[in-house]
Coordinates of C-alpha atoms in Angstrom, one line a residue:
M18 CA 67.0 -218.5 110.5
T19 CA 65.2 -221.1 108.4
T20 CA 61.7 -220.1 107.3
A21 CA 58.7 -222.2 106.3
D22 CA 59.3 -221.2 102.6
D23 CA 62.9 -222.3 102.9
Q24 CA 61.8 -225.6 104.2
A25 CA 59.2 -226.0 101.4
G26 CA 61.9 -225.2 98.8
D27 CA 64.2 -227.8 100.4
F28 CA 61.4 -230.4 100.4
R29 CA 60.8 -229.7 96.7
R30 CA 64.4 -230.1 95.8
R31 CA 64.7 -233.4 97.7
A32 CA 61.5 -234.7 96.1
L33 CA 63.0 -233.9 92.6
V34 CA 66.2 -235.6 93.6
R35 CA 64.3 -238.7 94.8
A36 CA 62.2 -238.8 91.6
G37 CA 65.4 -238.5 89.5
A38 CA 67.1 -241.2 91.5
L39 CA 64.0 -243.5 91.0
G40 CA 64.0 -242.8 87.3
L41 CA 67.7 -243.6 87.0
G42 CA 67.2 -246.8 89.1
V43 CA 64.3 -248.1 87.0
G44 CA 66.2 -247.3 83.8
A45 CA 69.3 -249.1 85.0
V46 CA 67.3 -252.2 86.0
A47 CA 65.4 -252.1 82.7
L48 CA 68.7 -251.9 80.8
L49 CA 70.1 -254.8 82.8
A50 CA 66.9 -256.8 82.2
S51 CA 67.4 -256.3 78.4
R52 CA 70.9 -257.8 78.6
V53 CA 70.6 -260.4 81.4
P54 CA 67.9 -263.1 81.7
L55 CA 66.5 -261.7 85.0
G56 CA 63.4 -263.8 84.6
S57 CA 65.2 -266.8 86.2
V58 CA 66.4 -264.8 89.2
P59 CA 63.3 -265.2 91.4
A60 CA 63.3 -269.0 90.9
E61 CA 67.0 -269.2 91.8
V62 CA 66.4 -267.1 94.9
R63 CA 63.5 -269.4 96.0
D64 CA 65.9 -272.4 95.8
L65 CA 67.9 -270.8 98.6
G66 CA 64.9 -271.3 101.0
A67 CA 64.8 -269.2 104.1
F68 CA 68.4 -268.2 103.7
G69 CA 67.5 -265.9 100.8
P70 CA 65.2 -263.5 102.6
A71 CA 67.3 -263.6 105.8
A72 CA 70.4 -262.6 103.9
A73 CA 68.5 -259.9 102.0
I74 CA 67.2 -258.4 105.3
V75 CA 70.7 -258.4 106.9
A76 CA 72.3 -256.9 103.8
G77 CA 69.5 -254.4 103.2
A78 CA 69.6 -253.2 106.8
A79 CA 73.4 -252.8 106.7
L80 CA 73.1 -250.8 103.4
L81 CA 70.4 -248.5 104.9
M82 CA 72.6 -247.9 107.9
A83 CA 75.3 -246.8 105.5
L84 CA 72.9 -244.3 104.0
V85 CA 72.2 -246.2 100.8
P86 CA 68.8 -245.0 99.4
R87 CA 65.9 -247.2 100.5
T88 CA 64.4 -246.9 97.0
A89 CA 67.3 -249.1 95.6
I90 CA 66.8 -251.7 98.4
S91 CA 63.1 -252.0 97.8
L92 CA 63.5 -252.2 94.0
A93 CA 66.1 -255.0 94.5
C94 CA 63.8 -256.9 96.9
G95 CA 60.9 -256.7 94.4
L96 CA 63.2 -258.0 91.7
L97 CA 64.5 -260.9 93.8
F98 CA 61.4 -262.0 95.7
G99 CA 58.4 -260.6 93.8
A100 CA 56.1 -257.7 94.6
V101 CA 54.4 -258.8 97.9
A102 CA 57.2 -260.9 99.4
G103 CA 59.8 -258.3 98.2
A104 CA 57.9 -255.6 100.0
G105 CA 57.8 -257.6 103.2
V106 CA 61.6 -258.2 103.0
A107 CA 62.3 -254.6 102.3
L108 CA 60.1 -253.4 105.1
V109 CA 61.6 -255.8 107.6
A110 CA 65.1 -254.6 106.5
A111 CA 64.0 -251.0 106.9
V112 CA 62.6 -251.5 110.4
S113 CA 65.7 -253.5 111.4
A114 CA 67.9 -250.6 110.2
A115 CA 65.6 -248.1 111.9
I116 CA 66.0 -249.8 115.3
A117 CA 69.8 -250.0 114.9
T118 CA 70.2 -246.4 113.8
F119 CA 67.9 -245.1 116.6
W120 CA 69.9 -246.7 119.4
L121 CA 73.2 -245.8 117.7
G122 CA 72.0 -242.2 117.5
R123 CA 71.1 -242.3 121.2
W124 CA 74.4 -243.9 122.2
A125 CA 76.4 -241.4 120.1
G126 CA 74.7 -238.6 122.0
R127 CA 72.4 -235.7 121.1
E128 CA 75.0 -233.1 120.6
T129 CA 77.3 -235.3 118.5
V130 CA 74.5 -236.2 116.0
R131 CA 73.1 -232.7 115.9
R132 CA 76.6 -231.3 115.0
R133 CA 76.8 -233.7 112.1
L134 CA 73.2 -233.0 110.9
R135 CA 73.5 -229.2 111.4
G136 CA 70.2 -227.7 110.4
R137 CA 68.8 -230.3 108.1
I138 CA 66.9 -232.3 110.8
A139 CA 67.8 -230.6 114.0
R140 CA 65.1 -228.0 113.5
L141 CA 62.5 -230.8 113.5
D142 CA 63.2 -231.7 117.1
S143 CA 60.4 -229.8 118.9
W144 CA 57.9 -230.7 116.2
L145 CA 58.8 -234.4 116.5
A146 CA 58.5 -234.4 120.3
Q147 CA 55.0 -232.8 120.2
R148 CA 53.4 -235.1 117.7
G149 CA 54.7 -238.6 118.6
T150 CA 53.9 -241.4 116.2
L151 CA 52.1 -239.2 113.7
A152 CA 55.3 -237.1 113.3
V153 CA 57.4 -240.2 112.6
V154 CA 54.9 -241.4 110.0
V155 CA 54.9 -238.0 108.2
V156 CA 58.7 -237.7 108.2
R157 CA 59.1 -241.3 106.9
L158 CA 56.7 -240.5 104.1
L159 CA 58.5 -237.4 103.0
P160 CA 61.9 -237.1 101.3
I161 CA 63.5 -235.0 104.0
A162 CA 66.7 -237.0 104.3
P163 CA 68.1 -240.5 103.7
F164 CA 66.3 -243.2 105.7
G165 CA 69.3 -244.1 107.8
L166 CA 70.2 -240.5 108.6
V167 CA 66.7 -239.9 109.9
G168 CA 67.1 -242.9 112.2
Y169 CA 70.3 -241.5 113.7
A170 CA 68.5 -238.1 114.1
Y171 CA 65.6 -239.7 115.9
G172 CA 67.9 -241.4 118.3
S173 CA 69.2 -238.0 119.3
S174 CA 65.7 -236.5 119.6
A175 CA 63.1 -236.5 122.4
T176 CA 61.0 -239.0 120.5
R177 CA 60.0 -242.1 122.4
F178 CA 61.1 -245.4 120.9
R179 CA 57.6 -247.0 120.7
H180 CA 56.3 -244.0 118.8
Y181 CA 59.4 -244.1 116.5
L182 CA 59.0 -247.8 115.8
A183 CA 55.3 -247.7 115.1
G184 CA 55.6 -244.6 112.9
T185 CA 58.5 -246.1 110.9
A186 CA 56.6 -249.3 110.1
L187 CA 53.4 -247.4 109.1
G188 CA 55.3 -244.7 107.2
G189 CA 57.7 -247.1 105.4
A190 CA 55.1 -249.6 104.2
P191 CA 53.6 -247.7 101.2
S192 CA 56.9 -247.0 99.5
A193 CA 58.2 -250.5 100.2
F194 CA 55.2 -251.9 98.3
A195 CA 55.4 -249.3 95.6
Y196 CA 59.1 -249.8 94.7
A197 CA 59.0 -253.6 95.2
A198 CA 56.1 -253.7 92.7
I199 CA 58.2 -251.8 90.2
G200 CA 61.2 -254.1 90.7
A201 CA 58.9 -257.2 90.3
A202 CA 57.4 -255.8 87.1
V203 CA 60.8 -255.6 85.5
V204 CA 61.3 -259.3 85.9
S205 CA 57.7 -260.5 85.4
P206 CA 55.3 -257.8 84.2
S207 CA 52.4 -260.3 84.0
G208 CA 52.8 -261.2 87.6
V209 CA 52.0 -257.7 88.8
T210 CA 48.3 -256.9 88.9
L211 CA 46.4 -253.7 89.6
L212 CA 45.9 -254.9 93.2
T213 CA 49.7 -255.1 93.6
Y214 CA 49.9 -251.3 92.8
L215 CA 47.0 -250.4 95.3
P216 CA 49.4 -249.8 98.2
A217 CA 51.5 -247.6 95.9
V218 CA 48.4 -245.5 95.0
L219 CA 47.4 -245.3 98.6
G220 CA 50.9 -244.4 99.6
A221 CA 51.0 -241.5 97.1
L222 CA 47.8 -240.1 98.5
V223 CA 49.0 -240.5 102.1
S224 CA 52.3 -238.9 101.1
A225 CA 50.6 -235.9 99.6
S226 CA 48.5 -235.5 102.7
A227 CA 51.6 -235.8 104.8
A228 CA 53.3 -233.0 102.8
V229 CA 50.3 -230.7 103.4
Y230 CA 50.2 -231.6 107.1
W231 CA 54.0 -230.9 107.4
R232 CA 53.8 -227.6 105.7
V233 CA 50.9 -226.4 107.7
T234 CA 52.0 -227.5 111.1
S235 CA 55.7 -226.5 110.6
R236 CA 54.5 -222.9 110.3
R237 CA 53.0 -223.0 113.8
P238 CA 55.2 -222.0 116.7

């Protein structure tokens, strides 16, 4: 039986993995920037017109459905489109992937998805059903599992679609802005101001609050 302490330990391990992945991603982009003239990339992307963001949304959604980390998608969007526009593209891609994975999870059937997920997310089912949109926001803010995998799990849960959609948009926005700002700063550091990082700071505070809320409420029957 999984205890609250086991869940807390699992959360800490996943947080460390995510932090390590972010560090590696930023390092890789910085190394690439030192060898390739990335400063010209945003201008070239703008020349594509509306096709650029549309293609990025489709590609980003497909990658998220394939369980590619959302951190990488948001970093790339920030690099290609800038901090604010990149965050918007990353968030639309995330919401699109969330919609698709939810209905695929529902179509696949509750038992099929639960067998594949085993105990990683299945134990959240009653907690999710009781708390609606707030539960979705909390789970989207915390590094419980890959973004796409959580979507498949929600499709197999008792969560209502409207709660899921609203919670995904609210919970996904802070990290989309944070990682897009980092990606944009690699290409054009002068174009990223303190105001650009404000959503990231707020997101960190909200995520910390979500972690406390999750730990307290998950101990309750």
